[in-house]
Each structure stands twice: as C-alpha cells, then as structure tokens.
Amino acid sequence: MTAALLALDLLIIVAATASGILWFKASRGQMRRVSATEHLDHQDLNRLVVAFNRTQILNRRAALATALAAFAGALRTGLGMVA
C-alpha cells in the first residue's frame, strides 16, 4: 500500500507541475491590439487565429493536467483514510 501511495503522491506533483507550466506558457504570449480603423489582411487574421488556437490547446492540456492532479489527490485522500 505504501508504494501505491508514494506513486499517487508523485503523480500529483508531476500533474500539478505540468499544469502550472502549461498555463504559464499559454498566458505569456501577448496578442497585439487591433484598432478599429486598422486594415487587416489575410496574414494578420492568420496570425490571430494561430495564436488563439495555440492558447486554446495549451489551456486544454493544462485543464486536463489539473483534473488529473485533482483526481489523484482525491484518490490519495481516500486511500489514506482506508490505510
């Protein structure tokens, strides 16, 4: 039982660290503000779409890592009460 609890503890640490790193990467890139009078060409729109997509992918991965850490923490707490 001790090995399983240690493995869950390590999983919680790894998942929480991965979540923090992914959310940091998603939030560090700033997007350029666009003026209402500015003319946008297809390259500008492509850059905006790519930036939104990359941020969304990183946020989805971070949310998954957070959910994994929360599930492992709940499982660890439940197993800790039984042991």
GROMACS .gro file of C-alpha atoms in nm:
model
   83
    1MET     CA    1   0.000   0.000   0.000
    2THR     CA    2   0.290   0.236   0.073
    3ALA     CA    3   0.424   0.205  -0.282
    4ALA     CA    4   0.081   0.291  -0.426
    5LEU     CA    5   0.052   0.597  -0.203
    6LEU     CA    6   0.402   0.710  -0.300
    7ALA     CA    7   0.317   0.664  -0.668
    8LEU     CA    8   0.000   0.873  -0.623
    9ASP     CA    9   0.199   1.144  -0.444
   10LEU     CA   10   0.447   1.157  -0.732
   11LEU     CA   11   0.162   1.165  -0.987
   12ILE     CA   12   0.004   1.459  -0.804
   13ILE     CA   13   0.334   1.651  -0.804
   14VAL     CA   14   0.403   1.584  -1.173
   15ALA     CA   15   0.048   1.667  -1.286
   16ALA     CA   16   0.032   1.988  -1.080
   17THR     CA   17   0.373   2.098  -1.211
   18ALA     CA   18   0.272   2.023  -1.571
   19SER     CA   19  -0.049   2.219  -1.524
   20GLY     CA   20   0.137   2.523  -1.394
   21ILE     CA   21   0.391   2.512  -1.676
   22LEU     CA   22   0.122   2.477  -1.944
   23TRP     CA   23  -0.084   2.765  -1.808
   24PHE     CA   24   0.227   2.979  -1.782
   25LYS     CA   25   0.310   2.905  -2.147
   26ALA     CA   26  -0.048   2.983  -2.251
   27SER     CA   27  -0.051   3.317  -2.071
   28ARG     CA   28   0.295   3.451  -2.152
   29GLY     CA   29   0.235   3.546  -2.515
   30GLN     CA   30   0.058   3.878  -2.554
   31MET     CA   31  -0.151   3.949  -2.856
   32ARG     CA   32  -0.122   4.274  -3.043
   33ARG     CA   33  -0.419   4.503  -3.005
   34VAL     CA   34  -0.607   4.583  -3.322
   35SER     CA   35  -0.751   4.927  -3.386
   36ALA     CA   36  -1.097   4.965  -3.537
   37THR     CA   37  -0.951   5.185  -3.811
   38GLU     CA   38  -0.672   4.945  -3.896
   39HIS     CA   39  -0.692   4.744  -4.216
   40LEU     CA   40  -0.635   4.372  -4.160
   41ASP     CA   41  -0.507   4.147  -4.434
   42HIS     CA   42  -0.519   3.769  -4.450
   43GLN     CA   43  -0.177   3.735  -4.284
   44ASP     CA   44  -0.291   3.936  -3.981
   45LEU     CA   45  -0.603   3.725  -3.947
   46ASN     CA   46  -0.399   3.407  -3.981
   47ARG     CA   47  -0.164   3.519  -3.703
   48LEU     CA   48  -0.461   3.592  -3.476
   49VAL     CA   49  -0.624   3.256  -3.544
   50VAL     CA   50  -0.300   3.066  -3.488
   51ALA     CA   51  -0.239   3.249  -3.158
   52PHE     CA   52  -0.593   3.174  -3.038
   53ASN     CA   53  -0.562   2.809  -3.137
   54ARG     CA   54  -0.226   2.761  -2.964
   55THR     CA   55  -0.355   2.923  -2.647
   56GLN     CA   56  -0.667   2.708  -2.652
   57ILE     CA   57  -0.461   2.389  -2.696
   58LEU     CA   58  -0.232   2.480  -2.406
   59ASN     CA   59  -0.529   2.570  -2.186
   60ARG     CA   60  -0.699   2.238  -2.267
   61ARG     CA   61  -0.382   2.045  -2.177
   62ALA     CA   62  -0.342   2.243  -1.855
   63ALA     CA   63  -0.704   2.176  -1.759
   64LEU     CA   64  -0.651   1.805  -1.822
   65ALA     CA   65  -0.337   1.803  -1.606
   66THR     CA   66  -0.526   1.987  -1.331
   67ALA     CA   67  -0.810   1.737  -1.347
   68LEU     CA   68  -0.560   1.451  -1.326
   69ALA     CA   69  -0.393   1.609  -1.021
   70ALA     CA   70  -0.730   1.663  -0.853
   71PHE     CA   71  -0.842   1.306  -0.925
   72ALA     CA   72  -0.513   1.162  -0.797
   73GLY     CA   73  -0.536   1.384  -0.487
   74ALA     CA   74  -0.889   1.264  -0.417
   75LEU     CA   75  -0.783   0.903  -0.468
   76ARG     CA   76  -0.481   0.957  -0.242
   77THR     CA   77  -0.701   1.107   0.029
   78GLY     CA   78  -0.947   0.820   0.002
   79LEU     CA   79  -0.675   0.556   0.018
   80GLY     CA   80  -0.507   0.740   0.305
   81MET     CA   81  -0.827   0.715   0.509
   82VAL     CA   82  -0.856   0.343   0.444
   83ALA     CA   83  -0.494   0.265   0.532
   0.00000   0.00000   0.00000
